[in-house]
XYZ file of C-alpha atoms in Angstrom:
584
model
C -0.014 6.913 30.786
C -2.938 9.582 31.726
C -6.667 8.392 31.109
C -8.246 8.299 27.552
C -10.114 11.307 26.646
C -13.070 11.013 24.616
C -15.711 13.207 23.058
C -18.213 12.792 20.360
C -19.188 15.099 17.771
C -23.099 14.335 16.939
C -22.652 14.124 13.226
C -19.397 12.838 12.801
C -19.537 10.256 16.180
C -15.109 10.286 16.289
C -13.508 8.915 19.629
C -9.848 9.590 19.459
C -7.684 7.755 21.839
C -4.865 9.152 23.663
C -2.160 9.266 22.098
C 1.034 7.187 23.244
C 4.420 8.649 24.508
C 5.432 5.682 21.423
C 3.336 7.121 18.726
C 5.202 10.659 19.127
C 8.516 9.124 19.246
C 7.625 7.372 16.370
C 6.221 10.429 14.422
C 9.124 12.621 15.281
C 11.672 10.121 14.612
C 11.576 10.675 11.370
C 13.473 13.841 11.572
C 15.826 12.300 13.974
C 17.068 9.317 11.304
C 18.500 10.019 8.119
C 17.312 8.926 4.558
C 20.513 6.926 4.941
C 19.297 4.819 8.104
C 15.985 4.335 5.918
C 18.081 3.359 2.973
C 19.656 1.100 5.175
C 17.530 -0.938 7.393
C 14.928 -1.064 3.395
C 17.856 -2.675 1.851
C 18.104 -5.426 4.887
C 14.617 -5.805 4.024
C 15.136 -6.701 0.882
C 18.007 -9.002 1.454
C 16.209 -11.380 4.124
C 12.405 -10.413 3.729
C 11.523 -10.476 0.554
C 13.629 -13.785 -0.280
C 11.032 -15.361 2.656
C 8.583 -14.637 1.352
C 9.322 -14.801 -2.397
C 9.909 -18.298 -1.450
C 7.148 -18.837 0.675
C 4.772 -17.515 -1.105
C 5.772 -19.338 -4.341
C 4.978 -22.748 -2.950
C 1.564 -22.108 -1.417
C 0.641 -20.500 -4.879
C 2.177 -23.785 -6.467
C 0.489 -26.061 -3.812
C -2.972 -24.434 -4.593
C -3.066 -24.780 -8.252
C -0.850 -27.662 -9.071
C -4.003 -29.397 -9.264
C -4.709 -28.938 -12.542
C -1.049 -30.148 -13.422
C -2.285 -33.374 -12.137
C -5.213 -33.879 -13.836
C -2.859 -34.151 -16.448
C -1.063 -36.535 -15.276
C -3.932 -39.262 -14.116
C -5.173 -38.111 -11.011
C -8.874 -38.156 -12.160
C -8.328 -42.307 -13.757
C -6.528 -43.298 -10.888
C -9.042 -42.249 -8.194
C -12.176 -43.000 -9.971
C -13.447 -39.435 -10.317
C -16.001 -38.781 -12.642
C -18.399 -35.925 -13.893
C -17.755 -32.790 -11.597
C -15.888 -34.903 -8.926
C -12.937 -32.745 -10.486
C -14.413 -29.260 -10.102
C -14.793 -30.156 -6.410
C -11.771 -31.043 -5.552
C -10.982 -27.110 -6.143
C -14.532 -25.741 -4.983
C -13.795 -27.680 -0.963
C -10.415 -26.094 -0.706
C -11.847 -22.819 -1.217
C -14.107 -23.231 0.884
C -12.504 -24.107 4.127
C -9.903 -21.684 2.909
C -12.853 -19.141 3.362
C -13.710 -20.896 6.712
C -10.090 -20.605 7.778
C -9.920 -16.768 7.128
C -12.413 -15.536 10.317
C -10.340 -17.470 13.104
C -6.610 -17.123 11.193
C -7.131 -12.985 11.344
C -8.427 -12.935 14.561
C -5.024 -15.207 15.551
C -2.865 -12.748 14.344
C -4.580 -9.440 15.580
C -3.654 -11.549 19.233
C -0.055 -13.158 18.388
C 3.059 -13.217 16.162
C 1.735 -12.733 12.320
C 5.097 -14.806 11.675
C 4.824 -17.445 14.128
C 1.327 -18.524 12.772
C 2.808 -18.465 9.250
C 4.913 -20.338 9.811
C 2.905 -23.458 11.734
C 0.356 -22.750 8.971
C 2.750 -23.697 6.279
C 4.174 -26.358 8.591
C 0.895 -28.245 8.336
C -0.040 -27.726 4.841
C 3.775 -28.480 2.964
C 3.047 -31.731 5.806
C -0.847 -32.125 3.903
C 0.435 -31.710 0.270
C 3.351 -34.430 1.237
C 0.332 -36.934 2.372
C -1.613 -35.954 -0.744
C 0.212 -38.843 -2.518
C -1.397 -41.768 -0.591
C -5.022 -40.975 -1.351
C -6.665 -43.901 -3.143
C -10.031 -42.262 -4.436
C -11.783 -38.727 -4.241
C -12.902 -38.689 -0.416
C -9.530 -39.093 0.164
C -8.849 -36.509 -2.332
C -11.261 -34.457 -0.687
C -10.579 -34.714 2.315
C -6.553 -33.977 1.938
C -7.911 -30.984 -0.290
C -10.417 -29.332 2.346
C -7.257 -29.417 5.408
C -5.115 -27.869 2.641
C -7.386 -24.995 2.162
C -7.999 -24.264 5.949
C -3.999 -24.344 6.527
C -3.160 -22.084 4.101
C -5.977 -19.492 5.174
C -3.401 -17.597 7.018
C -0.845 -16.936 4.378
C -2.333 -14.308 1.875
C -3.464 -12.297 5.004
C -0.235 -12.527 6.844
C 1.571 -11.475 3.591
C -0.658 -8.460 3.304
C 0.300 -7.502 6.527
C 3.945 -7.860 6.906
C 4.042 -5.878 3.411
C 2.010 -3.006 4.910
C 4.210 -3.075 7.914
C 7.520 -3.085 6.497
C 7.053 -1.227 3.271
C 6.028 2.713 2.674
C 2.725 3.390 1.040
C 5.006 4.440 -2.998
C 6.619 0.694 -2.049
C 3.460 -1.159 -1.845
C 2.286 -1.557 -5.399
C 5.991 -2.539 -6.470
C 6.635 -5.034 -3.214
C 3.878 -7.863 -5.168
C 5.360 -7.280 -8.612
C 8.517 -6.147 -9.833
C 10.163 -3.378 -8.357
C 12.531 -0.457 -8.784
C 13.573 -0.193 -5.093
C 16.767 1.678 -5.307
C 16.594 5.571 -5.437
C 19.204 4.315 -9.024
C 15.692 2.163 -9.888
C 18.003 -0.987 -9.693
C 15.761 -4.437 -10.351
C 14.766 -6.693 -7.784
C 12.707 -9.796 -7.480
C 10.141 -9.490 -5.057
C 7.100 -11.704 -3.926
C 3.547 -12.473 -4.106
C 2.444 -12.302 -7.752
C 5.772 -13.294 -9.663
C 6.907 -15.479 -6.833
C 3.671 -17.388 -8.175
C 4.117 -17.125 -11.691
C 8.088 -17.958 -11.592
C 7.314 -21.163 -8.588
C 5.224 -22.376 -10.748
C 7.330 -22.212 -13.909
C 10.501 -23.695 -12.181
C 7.677 -26.260 -10.546
C 6.147 -27.150 -13.971
C 9.622 -28.464 -14.481
C 10.163 -30.287 -12.315
C 7.223 -31.734 -12.727
C 7.951 -32.249 -16.495
C 10.828 -34.621 -15.547
C 8.729 -36.454 -13.070
C 5.970 -36.695 -16.170
C 8.900 -38.379 -18.226
C 9.782 -41.139 -16.101
C 6.786 -42.072 -15.160
C 6.189 -42.414 -18.203
C 9.734 -44.015 -18.491
C 8.775 -46.482 -16.100
C 4.688 -47.443 -15.844
C 4.925 -48.867 -12.540
C 6.315 -47.102 -11.032
C 4.467 -44.201 -8.753
C 2.220 -42.181 -10.916
C 3.505 -38.908 -12.285
C 0.984 -36.901 -10.394
C 1.917 -38.196 -6.639
C 5.652 -37.251 -7.181
C 3.792 -33.736 -7.634
C 2.834 -33.626 -4.326
C 5.985 -33.652 -2.453
C 7.844 -30.813 -3.690
C 6.830 -28.106 -1.179
C 7.706 -29.963 2.514
C 10.967 -29.205 2.757
C 10.993 -25.490 1.534
C 8.448 -24.963 4.045
C 10.260 -26.117 6.884
C 13.122 -23.091 5.975
C 11.250 -20.557 6.383
C 9.928 -21.237 9.701
C 11.317 -19.427 11.854
C 12.000 -16.357 9.853
C 9.021 -14.850 8.598
C 7.620 -11.545 10.692
C 6.186 -7.975 11.183
C 9.678 -5.738 11.437
C 9.069 -6.230 15.509
C 8.902 -9.442 15.601
C 11.425 -10.390 13.336
C 15.058 -10.914 15.306
C 17.416 -9.914 12.472
C 16.771 -6.630 13.104
C 18.416 -4.954 16.125
C 16.003 -3.038 18.711
C 18.046 0.517 16.817
C 16.762 -0.977 13.600
C 13.343 -1.508 14.731
C 12.683 1.883 15.623
C 14.161 3.129 12.490
C 11.984 1.251 10.220
C 9.189 2.249 12.376
C 9.877 5.844 11.770
C 10.489 4.716 7.990
C 6.651 3.717 7.431
C 5.265 6.478 9.715
C 4.083 8.948 7.321
C 2.290 5.787 5.710
C -1.084 7.157 8.143
C -2.171 3.864 8.777
C 0.045 2.863 11.428
C 3.709 1.014 12.191
C 4.473 -1.951 13.784
C 6.044 -0.270 16.726
C 3.299 -0.628 19.124
C 2.323 -3.972 20.335
C -0.913 -5.749 18.875
C -4.203 -3.057 18.679
C -7.364 -4.117 20.205
C -10.760 -5.159 18.613
C -12.487 -1.735 17.659
C -16.118 -2.623 17.205
C -16.611 0.897 15.695
C -14.331 0.289 13.225
C -15.627 -2.914 12.072
C -18.800 -0.640 11.662
C -17.508 2.296 9.284
C -15.415 -0.526 7.326
C -18.967 -1.803 6.487
C -20.458 1.403 5.320
C -17.231 2.849 3.794
C -17.305 1.879 -0.158
C -13.916 0.547 -0.381
C -15.147 -2.824 1.090
C -17.343 -3.102 -1.687
C -14.789 -2.571 -4.787
C -12.549 -4.654 -3.032
C -15.308 -7.272 -2.979
C -16.728 -7.205 -6.490
C -13.694 -6.562 -8.348
C -11.906 -9.385 -6.169
C -14.473 -12.082 -6.723
C -14.972 -10.482 -10.921
C -10.998 -11.649 -10.946
C -11.542 -14.369 -8.847
C -14.102 -16.747 -11.101
C -11.978 -16.771 -13.984
C -8.951 -17.396 -12.626
C -10.595 -19.910 -10.736
C -11.481 -21.984 -13.046
C -8.144 -21.033 -15.553
C -6.009 -22.308 -12.559
C -8.048 -25.623 -11.687
C -9.140 -26.789 -16.062
C -5.989 -24.319 -17.857
C -4.401 -27.716 -18.399
C -7.494 -29.601 -19.094
C -7.520 -26.985 -22.085
C -4.371 -26.861 -23.357
C -5.200 -30.758 -24.123
C -8.569 -30.301 -25.414
C -6.809 -27.723 -28.072
C -5.175 -30.797 -29.134
C -1.093 -30.766 -26.509
C -0.384 -34.245 -25.426
C -0.251 -34.262 -21.190
C 3.863 -33.401 -21.186
C 3.456 -30.236 -24.159
C 0.809 -28.509 -21.792
C 4.001 -28.006 -19.203
C 6.483 -26.875 -21.981
C 4.362 -25.411 -24.835
C 0.967 -23.825 -22.254
C 1.471 -22.901 -18.886
C 5.434 -22.360 -18.446
C 5.368 -20.095 -21.234
C 2.125 -18.435 -19.619
C 4.128 -18.235 -16.707
C 6.746 -16.380 -18.575
C 4.294 -13.991 -20.159
C 3.261 -13.253 -17.004
C 6.294 -12.472 -15.290
C 6.976 -10.099 -18.382
C 4.092 -8.296 -17.708
C 4.194 -8.010 -14.028
C 8.383 -6.780 -14.536
C 6.606 -4.256 -16.898
C 4.180 -3.288 -14.815
C 6.841 -2.675 -11.941
C 8.864 -0.588 -14.654
C 6.066 1.745 -15.287
C 4.681 2.077 -11.808
C 7.897 3.765 -10.727
C 8.734 5.623 -13.367
C 4.139 7.237 -13.559
C 2.160 8.487 -11.430
C -1.388 7.287 -10.651
C -0.884 4.345 -13.177
C -2.247 1.649 -10.963
C -6.093 2.029 -12.001
C -5.067 2.227 -15.781
C -2.579 -0.701 -15.781
C -4.974 -2.976 -14.022
C -7.468 -1.863 -16.604
C -4.844 -2.013 -19.365
C -4.153 -6.008 -18.547
C -7.731 -6.784 -18.284
C -8.172 -6.212 -22.544
C -5.945 -9.259 -23.561
C -7.498 -11.596 -21.037
C -11.209 -10.720 -22.424
C -10.378 -10.949 -26.125
C -8.732 -13.797 -25.586
C -11.615 -15.392 -24.081
C -13.759 -13.986 -26.787
C -11.653 -15.434 -29.624
C -11.971 -19.372 -28.141
C -15.565 -19.000 -28.247
C -15.164 -17.411 -31.613
C -14.550 -19.895 -34.949
C -12.224 -18.851 -37.527
C -14.402 -16.866 -39.679
C -17.626 -16.075 -37.195
C -19.488 -18.599 -39.089
C -22.627 -19.382 -37.161
C -22.839 -22.495 -34.889
C -24.221 -25.702 -37.040
C -25.712 -28.983 -35.809
C -24.382 -30.936 -38.736
C -20.587 -29.341 -37.856
C -19.666 -29.957 -34.149
C -16.663 -28.249 -34.252
C -18.158 -25.304 -34.834
C -20.008 -25.160 -32.238
C -17.305 -25.567 -29.736
C -14.065 -22.576 -29.336
C -12.253 -22.834 -32.044
C -11.965 -26.107 -34.247
C -8.628 -27.578 -33.585
C -6.696 -28.207 -37.093
C -3.619 -27.928 -37.277
C -3.722 -24.714 -39.152
C -5.411 -22.267 -36.057
C -3.858 -24.860 -33.112
C -1.427 -22.358 -32.641
C -4.020 -19.276 -32.792
C -6.256 -21.149 -30.434
C -2.993 -21.515 -28.108
C -2.495 -17.364 -28.360
C -5.351 -16.524 -27.397
C -5.840 -18.474 -24.122
C -2.039 -17.541 -23.683
C -3.089 -14.305 -23.340
C -6.033 -14.806 -20.365
C -2.726 -14.620 -18.022
C -2.178 -10.469 -18.072
C -5.880 -10.334 -16.499
C -5.515 -12.613 -14.076
C -2.690 -11.669 -12.041
C -3.303 -7.964 -11.677
C -5.078 -9.086 -8.610
C -1.847 -8.373 -6.940
C -2.530 -4.727 -7.662
C -5.457 -4.237 -5.966
C -5.166 -6.026 -3.217
C -2.047 -3.903 -2.320
C -4.283 -1.180 -2.292
C -5.830 -2.560 1.229
C -2.031 -2.154 2.402
C -1.926 1.499 0.724
C -5.881 3.523 1.347
C -7.380 1.587 4.306
C -6.413 2.829 7.916
C -6.861 1.300 11.078
C -5.930 -1.970 12.495
C -9.699 -3.291 12.970
C -10.566 -1.345 10.050
C -7.894 -3.312 8.154
C -8.278 -6.671 9.293
C -12.254 -6.632 8.574
C -11.563 -5.205 4.741
C -9.295 -8.016 4.559
C -11.185 -10.075 5.978
C -14.021 -9.509 3.246
C -11.493 -9.331 0.061
C -10.667 -12.989 1.034
C -14.216 -14.249 1.698
C -14.816 -12.870 -1.576
C -11.513 -14.691 -3.332
C -12.532 -17.640 -2.247
C -16.147 -17.513 -3.370
C -15.276 -16.494 -6.698
C -12.814 -19.572 -7.040
C -14.597 -22.231 -5.632
C -17.534 -20.938 -7.929
C -15.101 -19.882 -11.078
C -14.486 -23.967 -10.995
C -18.142 -24.870 -10.795
C -18.172 -23.043 -14.497
C -16.257 -25.499 -16.482
C -19.061 -28.064 -16.139
C -18.638 -31.714 -16.918
C -21.623 -31.657 -19.651
C -19.378 -28.948 -21.434
C -15.961 -31.110 -21.960
C -14.059 -30.699 -23.697
C -14.549 -27.152 -25.642
C -16.457 -25.658 -22.857
C -17.880 -22.887 -24.782
C -20.611 -21.622 -22.136
C -17.612 -21.492 -19.939
C -15.597 -19.047 -21.855
C -19.131 -17.008 -22.407
C -18.868 -16.458 -18.225
C -15.584 -15.579 -18.058
C -15.593 -13.380 -20.965
C -18.510 -11.354 -18.751
C -16.530 -11.622 -15.690
C -13.343 -10.048 -17.106
C -15.661 -6.946 -18.849
C -17.482 -6.918 -15.389
C -13.867 -6.174 -13.662
C -13.259 -3.404 -15.828
C -15.981 -1.862 -15.312
C -15.610 -1.413 -11.226
C -12.217 -0.301 -11.959
C -13.619 2.579 -13.994
C -15.958 3.442 -10.791
C -13.670 3.191 -8.178
C -11.040 4.737 -10.007
C -13.824 8.201 -10.284
C -14.789 7.420 -6.439
C -11.209 7.910 -5.681
C -10.567 11.108 -7.771
C -13.847 12.139 -6.233
C -13.354 12.207 -2.660
C -9.358 13.679 -3.733
C -10.916 16.381 -4.642
C -12.973 17.536 -2.178
C -10.401 16.812 0.736
C -7.565 19.155 -1.367
C -10.499 21.874 -1.159
C -10.720 21.272 2.559
C -6.922 21.096 3.257
C -6.335 24.397 0.645
C -9.456 26.524 3.030
C -7.515 25.841 6.239
C -4.338 26.764 4.860
C -2.425 23.003 5.864
C 0.921 23.697 4.987
C 2.314 20.042 3.501
C 4.939 19.515 6.130
C 2.630 20.043 8.749
C -0.345 17.815 7.072
C 2.696 14.921 6.348
C 3.632 15.366 10.211
C -0.017 15.550 11.949
C -1.081 12.164 9.301
C 1.873 10.320 10.645
C 0.937 11.057 13.764
C -2.678 9.895 13.321
C -1.667 6.721 12.087
C 0.066 5.849 14.893
C -2.718 6.436 16.609
C -5.082 3.662 15.097
C -7.568 6.446 13.383
C -8.929 5.336 10.162
C -8.711 6.957 7.131
C -12.358 7.843 6.998
C -11.888 10.010 9.755
C -8.860 12.184 9.126
C -10.622 14.320 6.950
C -13.179 14.979 9.833
C -9.943 15.757 12.278
C -9.495 19.505 12.735
C -5.547 19.641 13.559
C -3.139 22.309 14.750
C -0.167 23.825 14.928
C 1.219 23.430 17.670
C 4.019 25.561 20.173
C 5.963 24.008 23.126
C 7.803 25.356 25.559
C 9.562 21.962 25.651
C 10.902 19.758 23.048
C 7.741 18.600 20.993
C 8.863 15.180 21.327
C 8.791 15.083 24.904
C 5.403 15.928 25.763
C 2.199 13.948 26.476
C -0.298 15.311 23.885
C -4.098 14.338 24.130
C -6.507 14.793 21.331
C -9.839 14.007 20.959
C -11.925 14.730 17.223
C -14.533 16.834 18.289
C -16.133 18.147 14.499
C -13.751 21.077 13.655
C -11.555 21.662 16.684
C -9.322 18.674 18.291
C -8.565 19.801 22.491
C -5.056 19.253 23.133
C -3.395 18.910 26.402
C -0.014 18.914 27.627
C 1.511 17.716 31.097
C 3.398 20.710 31.783
C 3.614 22.592 29.021
C 0.950 25.329 27.618
C -0.056 24.827 23.570
C -0.596 27.149 21.318
C -3.410 25.740 18.656
C -4.509 26.678 15.104
C -6.990 25.094 13.453
C -6.617 23.079 9.948
C -8.016 20.626 8.552
C -6.219 17.081 8.567
C -6.239 14.943 4.939
C -6.304 11.267 4.662
C -5.079 8.183 3.549
C -0.989 9.237 1.817
C 1.021 12.100 3.785
C -0.565 14.773 1.031
C -4.350 13.690 2.401
C -5.150 11.780 -0.988
C -5.893 7.780 -1.097
C -3.477 6.843 -3.244
C -3.954 5.450 -6.832
C -0.049 4.988 -8.093
């Protein structure tokens, strides 16, 4: 390979490395392979990768949020907790979850994503198993801190694997329920829906454990039995997860097909080895408005989600349900609603374009309304000191028990839409280091929001938590407003880029080809719009040339070893193959 060429424009300060032969081969392979080849590899991934990720992510979500169920089965009294001790069990988890993000992302930049995730899974499964041995609040705090540290790698790893394994138009569906073939047959996938289904299944198991514990009070406490479910399943996934380049169940030829299949994402495939850490991309990420939209939307979603995940079952108890009722009449039906909502999302997003933001905003409305209903009294009467029931949520009577149940029941829709938000990281952010930086920021926001959310439910506000419902309502409203602004930002950028592309006369075919090559060379999405690319004419096969280019504002210098190159200046677009940020 030749040495790198750098030419920097004073205004844009853009530099591009040598275009490696591997990148050119990957992009040109999109023409070498047929759609049948791509479909064959995708179906193999769906059969192997998706079930594994579904299981792994589902278990992780159950382990992360299982504290609420344990609370209704005696963990608070058995470990002599007082005041806000219980809330701190959730907060400490997310503090250490946050602390583990930075070294975790650094490790995944340099080592196998799959092996790193596997080690993480084994560690957190062992820790959760050992939770049953905790005798007091201090022991639980230590266990929850270690569990948060071990699980911190999981979410970024799942995002990386999804982004490198599937095309842009598939990113929104893999976190939900997708219609994955051209015939639109339903397939069940991982992330949000995996967590919901696993939570429902595990809560059914917990129900049996709880019934057995009630029948034999001197036996193992129910909350201790609930801590031992995940360790065995985590071992099954130990050697099987990874990016397309890492897994053993794809042949060398299938790995080339997979790299070519996702090349049109323009965000890079997994064909190359670990990329170096680029501080220029760190600087760019810090000034990109996308980073701040990701951060604040995630925080505004994580605060109510963290609070409900920690105190949801206790809220059901405060409404008048028994601990066992909270499972079969509360959380399990709520998870079923979540599965149905995400299934509908997968159908809608596969049928209609540019609906992702609209669906996320629609999802927030029931959560906002539900929290307001919990805050208000049935007759909208003012609080009264002589009528304490009216100064807290909806009064608990047989007449309105199910009305309050319904209000809390529908809040699940807003909590689970964050999976669609995170899918835009794979869709709209290019540059390996930049993507890692924004991934870190997202999970900082996630940890911060969840840690704060647990503290929103103060012991002094129990059992009705009236101020808590107001705070959660405000967070849902803020999230809605931020999504409106975020979509407006993308629309404005897309229109600006579309005008530039039209003025330069670059055809869609040229845009797709050059955008794919830029993605393979680790160019960030913000730089795409500044680069003026070319229509090459080679005397020999384009695929066998060594092409060197450098962005210099309005032009690109191209060199070829052994061939003359004819260039025509034109504009290259961003992010998706049509030059636009993806909103589907």
